Coordinates of N, CA, C and O in Angstrom, one line a residue:
M1 N 76.5 105.4 112.0 CA 77.5 104.4 112.0 C 78.8 105.0 112.5 O 79.2 106.1 112.2
A2 N 79.5 104.3 113.4 CA 80.8 104.8 114.0 C 81.9 105.0 112.9 O 81.9 104.2 111.9
P3 N 82.8 105.9 113.1 CA 83.8 106.2 112.1 C 84.7 104.9 111.8 O 85.0 104.7 110.7
A4 N 85.0 104.1 112.9 CA 85.8 102.9 112.7 C 85.1 101.9 111.8 O 85.7 101.3 110.9
E5 N 83.7 101.8 111.9 CA 83.0 100.9 111.1 C 82.9 101.4 109.7 O 82.9 100.6 108.7
Q6 N 82.7 102.7 109.5 CA 82.7 103.3 108.2 C 84.1 103.1 107.5 O 84.1 102.7 106.3
L7 N 85.2 103.2 108.2 CA 86.5 102.9 107.6 C 86.6 101.5 107.2 O 87.1 101.1 106.2
R8 N 86.2 100.5 108.1 CA 86.2 99.1 107.8 C 85.5 98.8 106.5 O 86.0 98.1 105.6
R9 N 84.3 99.4 106.3 CA 83.5 99.2 105.1 C 84.2 99.7 103.9 O 84.2 99.1 102.8
A10 N 84.8 100.9 104.1 CA 85.5 101.6 102.9 C 86.7 100.8 102.5 O 86.8 100.5 101.3
V11 N 87.5 100.3 103.4 CA 88.7 99.5 103.0 C 88.3 98.2 102.5 O 89.0 97.7 101.6
A12 N 87.3 97.6 103.0 CA 86.8 96.3 102.4 C 86.4 96.5 100.9 O 86.8 95.7 100.1
C13 N 85.6 97.5 100.7 CA 85.2 97.8 99.3 C 86.4 98.1 98.4 O 86.5 97.6 97.3
V14 N 87.3 98.9 98.9 CA 88.5 99.2 98.1 C 89.3 98.0 97.8 O 89.9 97.8 96.7
A15 N 89.5 97.1 98.8 CA 90.2 95.9 98.6 C 89.6 95.0 97.5 O 90.3 94.5 96.6
I16 N 88.3 94.9 97.5 CA 87.6 94.1 96.5 C 87.7 94.7 95.1 O 88.0 94.0 94.1
L17 N 87.6 96.0 95.0 CA 87.7 96.7 93.7 C 89.1 96.5 93.2 O 89.3 96.2 92.0
N18 N 90.1 96.6 94.0 CA 91.5 96.5 93.6 C 91.9 95.1 93.2 O 92.5 94.9 92.2
L19 N 91.4 94.1 93.9 CA 91.6 92.7 93.5 C 91.0 92.4 92.2 O 91.6 91.7 91.4
A20 N 89.7 92.9 92.0 CA 89.1 92.6 90.7 C 89.8 93.2 89.6 O 90.0 92.5 88.5
Y21 N 90.2 94.5 89.7 CA 90.9 95.1 88.6 C 92.3 94.6 88.4 O 92.8 94.6 87.2
F22 N 92.9 94.1 89.4 CA 94.2 93.4 89.3 C 94.1 92.3 88.2 O 94.9 92.2 87.3
G23 N 93.1 91.5 88.3 CA 92.9 90.4 87.4 C 92.7 90.9 86.0 O 93.2 90.3 85.0
V24 N 91.8 91.9 85.8 CA 91.6 92.5 84.5 C 92.9 93.0 83.9 O 93.2 92.7 82.7
E25 N 93.6 93.9 84.6 CA 94.8 94.5 84.1 C 95.9 93.5 83.8 O 96.6 93.7 82.8
L26 N 96.1 92.6 84.7 CA 97.1 91.6 84.5 C 96.8 90.8 83.2 O 97.8 90.6 82.4
S27 N 95.6 90.4 83.0 CA 95.3 89.6 81.8 C 95.6 90.4 80.5 O 96.1 89.9 79.5
V28 N 95.2 91.7 80.5 CA 95.4 92.5 79.4 C 96.9 92.8 79.2 O 97.4 92.7 78.0
A29 N 97.6 93.1 80.3 CA 99.1 93.3 80.2 C 99.8 92.1 79.6 O 100.7 92.3 78.7
L30 N 99.5 90.9 80.0 CA 100.1 89.7 79.4 C 99.7 89.5 78.0 O 100.6 89.1 77.2
R31 N 98.5 89.8 77.6 CA 98.0 89.6 76.2 C 98.7 90.6 75.3 O 99.1 90.2 74.2
I32 N 98.9 91.9 75.7 CA 99.4 92.8 74.7 C 100.9 93.2 75.0 O 101.5 93.9 74.3
G33 N 101.5 92.6 76.0 CA 102.9 92.8 76.3 C 103.2 94.2 76.8 O 104.2 94.8 76.4
S34 N 102.4 94.7 77.7 CA 102.6 96.1 78.2 C 103.3 96.1 79.6 O 102.9 95.5 80.5
V35 N 104.4 96.8 79.6 CA 105.2 97.0 80.8 C 104.5 97.8 81.8 O 104.4 97.5 83.0
S36 N 103.9 98.9 81.4 CA 103.2 99.8 82.3 C 102.0 99.2 82.9 O 101.7 99.3 84.1
L37 N 101.2 98.4 82.1 CA 100.0 97.8 82.7 C 100.4 96.6 83.6 O 99.7 96.4 84.6
L38 N 101.5 95.9 83.4 CA 101.9 94.9 84.3 C 102.4 95.5 85.6 O 102.0 95.0 86.7
A39 N 103.1 96.6 85.5 CA 103.6 97.2 86.8 C 102.3 97.8 87.5 O 102.2 97.7 88.8
D40 N 101.4 98.3 86.8 CA 100.2 98.8 87.4 C 99.3 97.7 88.0 O 98.6 97.9 89.0
S41 N 99.3 96.6 87.3 CA 98.5 95.5 87.9 C 99.1 95.0 89.2 O 98.3 94.6 90.1
A42 N 100.4 94.9 89.3 CA 101.0 94.6 90.5 C 100.7 95.6 91.6 O 100.5 95.2 92.8
D43 N 100.5 96.8 91.2 CA 100.1 97.9 92.1 C 98.7 97.7 92.6 O 98.4 97.9 93.8
F44 N 97.8 97.2 91.8 CA 96.4 96.9 92.2 C 96.4 95.8 93.2 O 95.7 95.8 94.2
F45 N 97.3 94.8 93.0 CA 97.4 93.7 94.0 C 97.9 94.2 95.3 O 97.4 93.8 96.4
E46 N 98.9 95.0 95.2 CA 99.5 95.6 96.5 C 98.4 96.4 97.2 O 98.3 96.4 98.4
D47 N 97.6 97.2 96.5 CA 96.6 98.0 97.1 C 95.5 97.1 97.8 O 95.0 97.5 98.9
A48 N 95.2 96.0 97.1 CA 94.2 95.1 97.8 C 94.8 94.6 99.1 O 94.1 94.5 100.1
A49 N 96.1 94.2 99.1 CA 96.8 93.7 100.3 C 96.8 94.7 101.4 O 96.5 94.4 102.6
V50 N 97.1 96.0 101.0 CA 97.2 97.1 102.0 C 95.8 97.3 102.7 O 95.7 97.3 103.9
N51 N 94.8 97.3 101.9 CA 93.4 97.5 102.4 C 92.9 96.3 103.2 O 92.2 96.5 104.2
L52 N 93.3 95.1 102.8 CA 92.9 94.0 103.7 C 93.7 94.0 105.0 O 93.1 93.7 106.1
L53 N 94.9 94.5 105.0 CA 95.7 94.6 106.3 C 95.0 95.7 107.1 O 94.9 95.5 108.3
I54 N 94.6 96.8 106.6 CA 94.0 97.8 107.3 C 92.7 97.3 108.0 O 92.4 97.5 109.2
F55 N 91.9 96.5 107.2 CA 90.7 95.9 107.7 C 91.0 95.1 108.9 O 90.2 95.1 109.9
A56 N 92.0 94.3 108.8 CA 92.4 93.4 110.0 C 93.0 94.2 111.1 O 92.8 93.8 112.3
A57 N 93.7 95.2 110.9 CA 94.5 95.9 111.9 C 93.8 97.0 112.7 O 94.4 97.6 113.6
L58 N 92.6 97.3 112.3 CA 91.9 98.4 113.0 C 91.8 98.2 114.5 O 91.7 99.2 115.2
G59 N 91.7 97.0 115.0 CA 91.6 96.8 116.4 C 92.9 96.7 117.1 O 93.0 96.5 118.3
W60 N 94.0 96.8 116.4 CA 95.3 96.7 117.0 C 95.7 97.9 117.7 O 95.2 99.0 117.5
S61 N 96.8 97.8 118.6 CA 97.3 99.0 119.3 C 98.0 99.9 118.3 O 98.3 99.5 117.1
A62 N 98.3 101.1 118.7 CA 99.0 102.1 117.9 C 100.3 101.6 117.4 O 100.7 101.8 116.3
R63 N 101.1 101.0 118.4 CA 102.4 100.5 118.0 C 102.3 99.3 117.0 O 103.1 99.3 116.1
A64 N 101.3 98.5 117.2 CA 101.2 97.3 116.2 C 100.8 97.9 114.8 O 101.3 97.4 113.8
R65 N 99.9 98.9 114.8 CA 99.6 99.5 113.5 C 100.8 100.2 112.9 O 101.0 100.1 111.7
A66 N 101.6 100.8 113.7 CA 102.8 101.5 113.2 C 103.8 100.4 112.6 O 104.3 100.7 111.5
R67 N 103.9 99.3 113.2 CA 104.8 98.2 112.7 C 104.2 97.7 111.4 O 104.9 97.5 110.4
A68 N 102.9 97.6 111.3 CA 102.3 97.1 110.1 C 102.5 98.2 109.0 O 102.7 97.8 107.8
G69 N 102.4 99.5 109.3 CA 102.7 100.5 108.4 C 104.1 100.4 107.8 O 104.3 100.7 106.6
M70 N 105.1 100.1 108.7 CA 106.5 100.0 108.2 C 106.6 98.8 107.2 O 107.3 98.8 106.2
A71 N 105.8 97.7 107.6 CA 105.8 96.6 106.6 C 105.2 96.9 105.3 O 105.7 96.5 104.2
M72 N 104.1 97.7 105.4 CA 103.5 98.2 104.1 C 104.4 99.0 103.3 O 104.3 99.0 102.0
A73 N 105.3 99.8 103.9 CA 106.3 100.5 103.1 C 107.1 99.6 102.2 O 107.4 99.9 101.0
G74 N 107.4 98.4 102.7 CA 108.1 97.4 101.9 C 107.2 96.8 100.8 O 107.7 96.6 99.7
V75 N 105.9 96.6 101.1 CA 105.0 96.1 100.1 C 104.8 97.1 99.0 O 104.7 96.7 97.8
L76 N 104.9 98.4 99.3 CA 104.8 99.4 98.2 C 105.9 99.3 97.2 O 105.8 99.9 96.1
L77 N 107.0 98.6 97.5 CA 108.1 98.4 96.6 C 107.8 97.3 95.5 O 108.5 97.2 94.5
I78 N 106.8 96.5 95.8 CA 106.6 95.3 94.9 C 106.3 95.8 93.4 O 106.9 95.2 92.5
P79 N 105.5 96.8 93.2 CA 105.3 97.2 91.8 C 106.6 97.6 91.1 O 106.8 97.4 89.9
A80 N 107.5 98.3 91.8 CA 108.8 98.7 91.2 C 109.6 97.5 90.8 O 110.2 97.5 89.7
L81 N 109.6 96.5 91.6 CA 110.3 95.2 91.3 C 109.7 94.5 90.1 O 110.4 94.0 89.2
A82 N 108.4 94.5 90.0 CA 107.7 93.9 88.9 C 108.0 94.7 87.6 O 108.2 94.0 86.6
F83 N 108.1 96.0 87.7 CA 108.5 96.8 86.6 C 109.8 96.4 86.0 O 110.1 96.3 84.8
L84 N 110.8 96.3 87.0 CA 112.2 96.0 86.5 C 112.2 94.7 85.8 O 112.9 94.6 84.7
W85 N 111.5 93.7 86.2 CA 111.5 92.4 85.6 C 110.9 92.5 84.2 O 111.4 92.0 83.2
T86 N 109.7 93.1 84.1 CA 109.0 93.2 82.8 C 109.8 94.1 81.9 O 109.8 93.9 80.7
L87 N 110.5 95.2 82.4 CA 111.3 96.0 81.5 C 112.4 95.2 80.9 O 112.7 95.3 79.7
Y88 N 113.1 94.3 81.7 CA 114.1 93.5 81.2 C 113.6 92.6 80.0 O 114.2 92.5 79.0
R89 N 112.4 92.0 80.2 CA 111.8 91.1 79.2 C 111.4 91.9 78.0 O 111.6 91.5 76.9
K90 N 110.9 93.2 78.2 CA 110.5 94.0 77.1 C 111.6 94.4 76.2 O 111.6 94.4 75.0
L91 N 112.7 94.8 76.8 CA 113.9 95.2 76.1 C 114.5 94.1 75.3 O 115.1 94.3 74.2
A92 N 114.4 92.8 75.8 CA 114.9 91.7 75.1 C 114.0 91.3 73.9 O 114.5 90.8 72.9
D93 N 112.7 91.7 73.9 CA 111.8 91.5 72.8 C 110.9 92.7 72.6 O 109.8 92.8 73.0
P94 N 111.5 93.8 71.9 CA 110.8 95.0 71.8 C 109.7 95.0 70.8 O 109.9 95.0 69.6
A95 N 108.5 95.0 71.3 CA 107.3 95.1 70.4 C 106.3 96.1 71.1 O 106.1 95.9 72.3
A96 N 105.8 97.0 70.4 CA 104.9 98.0 70.9 C 103.6 97.3 71.3 O 103.1 96.4 70.6
P97 N 103.0 97.6 72.5 CA 101.7 97.1 72.9 C 100.6 97.6 72.1 O 100.7 98.7 71.5
D98 N 99.4 97.0 72.0 CA 98.3 97.4 71.3 C 97.8 98.7 72.0 O 97.4 98.8 73.2
A99 N 97.8 99.8 71.2 CA 97.5 101.2 71.8 C 96.1 101.3 72.3 O 95.9 101.9 73.3
L100 N 95.1 100.8 71.6 CA 93.8 100.9 72.0 C 93.5 100.2 73.3 O 92.9 100.7 74.2
Q101 N 94.0 98.9 73.4 CA 93.8 98.2 74.6 C 94.5 98.8 75.8 O 94.1 98.8 76.9
L102 N 95.7 99.3 75.5 CA 96.5 100.0 76.5 C 95.7 101.2 77.1 O 95.5 101.4 78.3
G103 N 95.2 102.1 76.2 CA 94.4 103.2 76.6 C 93.1 102.9 77.3 O 92.8 103.5 78.3
L104 N 92.4 101.9 76.8 CA 91.1 101.6 77.4 C 91.3 100.9 78.8 O 90.6 101.2 79.7
T105 N 92.3 100.1 78.9 CA 92.6 99.5 80.2 C 93.1 100.6 81.2 O 92.7 100.5 82.4
G106 N 93.9 101.5 80.8 CA 94.3 102.6 81.6 C 93.1 103.5 82.1 O 93.0 103.9 83.2
T107 N 92.1 103.6 81.2 CA 90.9 104.4 81.5 C 90.1 103.7 82.6 O 89.6 104.3 83.5
G108 N 89.9 102.4 82.4 CA 89.2 101.6 83.4 C 89.9 101.6 84.8 O 89.3 101.8 85.8
A109 N 91.3 101.6 84.8 CA 92.0 101.7 86.0 C 91.8 103.0 86.7 O 91.7 103.1 87.9
L110 N 91.8 104.1 85.8 CA 91.6 105.4 86.4 C 90.2 105.5 87.1 O 90.1 106.1 88.2
V111 N 89.2 105.0 86.5 CA 87.9 105.0 87.1 C 87.9 104.3 88.5 O 87.4 104.8 89.5
V112 N 88.5 103.1 88.5 CA 88.6 102.3 89.8 C 89.4 103.1 90.8 O 89.0 103.2 92.0
N113 N 90.5 103.6 90.4 CA 91.4 104.3 91.4 C 90.8 105.6 91.9 O 90.9 106.0 93.1
L114 N 90.1 106.4 91.0 CA 89.4 107.6 91.5 C 88.3 107.2 92.5 O 88.1 107.9 93.5
G115 N 87.6 106.2 92.2 CA 86.5 105.7 93.1 C 87.1 105.3 94.5 O 86.6 105.6 95.5
C116 N 88.3 104.6 94.4 CA 88.9 104.2 95.7 C 89.5 105.4 96.5 O 89.3 105.5 97.7
A117 N 90.1 106.3 95.8 CA 90.6 107.5 96.4 C 89.5 108.3 97.1 O 89.6 108.8 98.2
F118 N 88.3 108.4 96.4 CA 87.2 109.1 97.0 C 86.7 108.4 98.2 O 86.4 109.0 99.2
L119 N 86.6 107.0 98.2 CA 86.2 106.3 99.4 C 87.1 106.5 100.5 O 86.7 106.5 101.7
L120 N 88.4 106.6 100.3 CA 89.4 106.7 101.3 C 89.8 108.1 101.8 O 90.3 108.2 102.9
A121 N 89.4 109.1 101.0 CA 89.8 110.5 101.3 C 89.4 110.9 102.7 O 90.2 111.5 103.4
R122 N 88.2 110.6 103.1 CA 87.7 111.1 104.4 C 88.3 110.3 105.6 O 88.2 110.8 106.7
H123 N 88.9 109.2 105.3 CA 89.5 108.4 106.3 C 91.0 108.4 106.4 O 91.6 107.7 107.2
R124 N 91.6 109.2 105.6 CA 93.1 109.1 105.4 C 93.9 109.4 106.7 O 95.1 109.0 106.7
T125 N 93.3 110.0 107.7 CA 94.1 110.3 108.9 C 93.6 109.4 110.1 O 94.1 109.6 111.2
Q126 N 92.7 108.5 109.8 CA 92.1 107.7 110.9 C 93.0 106.7 111.5 O 93.1 106.7 112.7
A127 N 93.5 105.8 110.8 CA 94.3 104.7 111.4 C 95.8 104.9 111.1 O 96.6 104.0 111.0
G128 N 96.3 106.1 111.1 CA 97.7 106.4 111.0 C 98.2 106.1 109.7 O 97.7 106.3 108.6
S129 N 99.4 105.5 109.7 CA 100.2 105.3 108.5 C 99.5 104.3 107.5 O 99.7 104.3 106.3
L130 N 98.7 103.4 108.1 CA 98.0 102.4 107.2 C 97.0 103.0 106.3 O 97.1 102.8 105.1
T131 N 96.2 103.9 106.8 CA 95.2 104.5 105.9 C 95.9 105.6 105.0 O 95.5 105.8 103.9
K132 N 97.0 106.2 105.5 CA 97.7 107.1 104.7 C 98.3 106.3 103.5 O 98.3 106.8 102.4
A133 N 98.8 105.1 103.8 CA 99.4 104.3 102.7 C 98.3 104.0 101.6 O 98.5 104.1 100.4
A134 N 97.1 103.6 102.1 CA 96.0 103.3 101.2 C 95.6 104.5 100.3 O 95.4 104.4 99.1
F135 N 95.5 105.6 101.0 CA 95.0 106.8 100.3 C 96.1 107.3 99.3 O 95.8 107.6 98.1
L136 N 97.4 107.3 99.7 CA 98.5 107.7 98.8 C 98.6 106.8 97.6 O 98.8 107.3 96.5
S137 N 98.4 105.5 97.9 CA 98.5 104.6 96.8 C 97.4 104.8 95.7 O 97.6 104.8 94.5
A138 N 96.1 105.0 96.2 CA 95.0 105.2 95.3 C 95.2 106.5 94.5 O 95.0 106.6 93.3
R139 N 95.7 107.6 95.2 CA 95.9 108.9 94.6 C 97.0 108.8 93.5 O 96.9 109.2 92.4
N140 N 98.1 108.2 93.9 CA 99.3 108.0 92.9 C 98.9 107.2 91.7 O 99.3 107.4 90.6
D141 N 98.0 106.2 92.0 CA 97.6 105.3 90.9 C 96.8 106.0 89.9 O 96.9 105.8 88.7
A142 N 96.0 107.0 90.3 CA 95.2 107.8 89.4 C 96.1 108.6 88.5 O 95.8 108.7 87.3
Y143 N 97.2 109.2 89.0 CA 98.1 109.9 88.2 C 98.8 108.9 87.2 O 99.0 109.2 86.0
A144 N 99.1 107.7 87.7 CA 99.8 106.8 86.8 C 98.8 106.4 85.7 O 99.2 106.2 84.5
N145 N 97.5 106.2 86.0 CA 96.5 105.8 85.0 C 96.4 106.9 83.9 O 96.2 106.6 82.7
L146 N 96.5 108.2 84.2 CA 96.5 109.2 83.2 C 97.7 109.1 82.3 O 97.6 109.3 81.1
A147 N 98.8 108.7 82.9 CA 100.0 108.6 82.1 C 99.9 107.3 81.2 O 100.3 107.4 80.0
I148 N 99.2 106.3 81.6 CA 99.0 105.1 80.8 C 98.1 105.4 79.6 O 98.4 105.0 78.5
I149 N 97.1 106.2 79.9 CA 96.2 106.7 78.8 C 97.0 107.5 77.8 O 96.9 107.3 76.5
A150 N 97.8 108.4 78.2 CA 98.7 109.2 77.3 C 99.7 108.3 76.6 O 99.9 108.5 75.4
A151 N 100.2 107.2 77.2 CA 101.1 106.3 76.5 C 100.3 105.6 75.4 O 100.9 105.3 74.3
G152 N 99.0 105.2 75.7 CA 98.2 104.6 74.6 C 98.0 105.5 73.4 O 98.1 105.1 72.3
L153 N 97.8 106.8 73.7 CA 97.6 107.8 72.6 C 98.9 107.9 71.8 O 98.9 108.0 70.6
A154 N 100.0 108.0 72.6 CA 101.3 108.2 71.9 C 101.7 107.0 71.1 O 102.2 107.1 70.0
T155 N 101.4 105.8 71.6 CA 101.7 104.6 70.9 C 100.8 104.4 69.6 O 101.3 103.9 68.6
A156 N 99.6 104.9 69.7 CA 98.7 104.9 68.5 C 99.3 105.8 67.4 O 99.3 105.5 66.2
R157 N 99.9 106.9 67.8 CA 100.5 107.9 66.9 C 101.8 107.4 66.4 O 102.1 107.5 65.2
W158 N 102.7 107.0 67.3 CA 104.1 106.6 67.0 C 104.3 105.2 67.6 O 104.8 105.1 68.7
P159 N 104.0 104.1 66.9 CA 104.1 102.8 67.4 C 105.6 102.5 67.9 O 106.5 102.6 67.1
S160 N 105.7 102.3 69.2 CA 107.0 102.2 69.9 C 106.8 101.6 71.3 O 105.8 101.8 71.9
I161 N 107.9 101.0 71.8 CA 107.8 100.5 73.2 C 108.0 101.6 74.2 O 107.6 101.5 75.4
W162 N 108.6 102.7 73.7 CA 109.1 103.7 74.7 C 108.0 104.5 75.5 O 108.2 104.7 76.7
P163 N 106.8 104.8 74.9 CA 105.8 105.5 75.8 C 105.4 104.5 77.0 O 105.3 105.0 78.1
D164 N 105.3 103.3 76.7 CA 104.9 102.3 77.7 C 106.0 102.1 78.7 O 105.8 102.1 80.0
V165 N 107.3 102.1 78.3 CA 108.4 102.0 79.2 C 108.6 103.2 80.1 O 108.8 103.1 81.3
V166 N 108.5 104.4 79.5 CA 108.6 105.7 80.2 C 107.5 105.7 81.3 O 107.8 106.1 82.5
V167 N 106.3 105.4 81.0 CA 105.2 105.4 82.0 C 105.5 104.3 83.1 O 105.3 104.6 84.3
G168 N 106.0 103.2 82.7 CA 106.4 102.2 83.7 C 107.5 102.7 84.7 O 107.4 102.5 85.9
L169 N 108.4 103.5 84.2 CA 109.4 104.1 85.0 C 108.7 105.1 86.0 O 109.1 105.2 87.2
G170 N 107.8 105.8 85.5 CA 107.0 106.8 86.4 C 106.3 106.0 87.5 O 106.2 106.5 88.6
V171 N 105.6 104.9 87.1 CA 104.9 104.1 88.1 C 105.8 103.6 89.2 O 105.5 103.7 90.4
A172 N 107.0 103.2 88.8 CA 108.0 102.7 89.8 C 108.4 103.8 90.7 O 108.6 103.6 91.9
A173 N 108.7 105.0 90.1 CA 109.2 106.1 90.9 C 108.1 106.6 91.9 O 108.5 106.9 93.1
M174 N 106.9 106.6 91.5 CA 105.8 107.0 92.4 C 105.7 106.0 93.6 O 105.4 106.4 94.7
N175 N 105.8 104.7 93.3 CA 105.7 103.8 94.3 C 106.9 103.9 95.3 O 106.7 103.7 96.5
L176 N 108.1 104.2 94.8 CA 109.2 104.4 95.7 C 109.0 105.6 96.6 O 109.3 105.6 97.8
D177 N 108.4 106.7 96.1 CA 108.1 107.9 96.9 C 107.1 107.6 97.9 O 107.2 108.0 99.1
A178 N 106.0 106.9 97.5 CA 104.9 106.5 98.5 C 105.5 105.6 99.6 O 105.2 105.8 100.8
A179 N 106.4 104.7 99.3 CA 107.0 103.8 100.3 C 107.8 104.7 101.3 O 107.7 104.4 102.5
R180 N 108.5 105.7 100.8 CA 109.3 106.5 101.7 C 108.4 107.3 102.6 O 108.6 107.4 103.8
E181 N 107.3 107.9 102.1 CA 106.4 108.6 102.9 C 105.7 107.8 104.0 O 105.6 108.2 105.1
V182 N 105.3 106.6 103.6 CA 104.6 105.7 104.6 C 105.6 105.2 105.6 O 105.3 105.2 106.8
W183 N 106.9 104.9 105.2 CA 107.9 104.5 106.2 C 108.1 105.6 107.2 O 108.2 105.4 108.4
T184 N 108.3 106.8 106.7 CA 108.5 108.0 107.6 C 107.4 108.2 108.6 O 107.6 108.3 109.8
A185 N 106.1 108.1 108.1 CA 104.9 108.3 109.0 C 104.9 107.1 110.0 O 104.6 107.4 111.2
A186 N 105.1 105.9 109.6 CA 105.1 104.8 110.5 C 106.1 104.8 111.6 O 105.9 104.5 112.7
R187 N 107.4 105.2 111.2 CA 108.4 105.4 112.2 C 108.1 106.4 113.2 O 108.3 106.2 114.4
E188 N 107.5 107.5 112.8 CA 107.1 108.6 113.8 C 106.0 108.0 114.7 O 106.1 108.3 115.9
E189 N 105.1 107.3 114.2 CA 104.0 106.7 115.0 C 104.6 105.7 116.0 O 104.2 105.7 117.1
H190 N 105.5 104.9 115.5 CA 106.1 103.9 116.4 C 106.9 104.5 117.5 O 106.8 104.1 118.7
T191 N 107.6 105.6 117.2 CA 108.3 106.3 118.2 C 107.4 107.0 119.3 O 107.7 107.0 120.5
E192 N 106.3 107.5 118.8 CA 105.4 108.3 119.7 C 104.5 107.4 120.4 O 103.9 107.8 121.5
A193 N 104.2 106.2 120.0 CA 103.2 105.4 120.6 C 103.7 104.9 121.9 O 104.8 104.5 122.1
P194 N 102.8 104.8 122.9 CA 103.2 104.2 124.2 C 103.5 102.7 124.1 O 102.9 102.0 123.3
R195 N 104.5 102.3 124.9 CA 104.8 100.9 124.9 C 103.8 100.1 125.6 O 103.3 100.5 126.7
A196 N 103.4 98.9 125.0 CA 102.3 98.1 125.6 C 103.0 97.2 126.7 O 104.1 96.9 126.6

């Protein structure tokens, strides 16, 4: 199978996995009032969108893919904005989320993200900034999921909103850094690509 076809299959699989777990994590986040899970669920939705865009953009020119990469840098900011909104709501009504559901949902997210990162790792340099965006997002999400699991453990020991809030801040910061990296890579590709 050609490398481009292998990449198409990988990003299609990753998009489906992310979209499915977005629904799971969003429903749990809303039920238990978790800031970090809500921010992470927005991140799963963003990952699904990035991978669907990669699937569609593989036949595009290098300049068009670079422009799409720059747009994806903006999409990577969505989870940070979702976090700010949920943080505002959480501070207005401070109640600790259910620690067990927080930890179990974070564990499920970790399994999904590790699977996605594994699927994308060998393709991360293939389609320029787009596949770099997808790989960085899956990798960062796995780190965020470990932090969500730790927040669940901390909340079980010391019931408080703060472990959840601190992890949410971390998820937002990682997404801002990934957006910066993707923007930089896409700008370089756009500059170096021949004009059509």
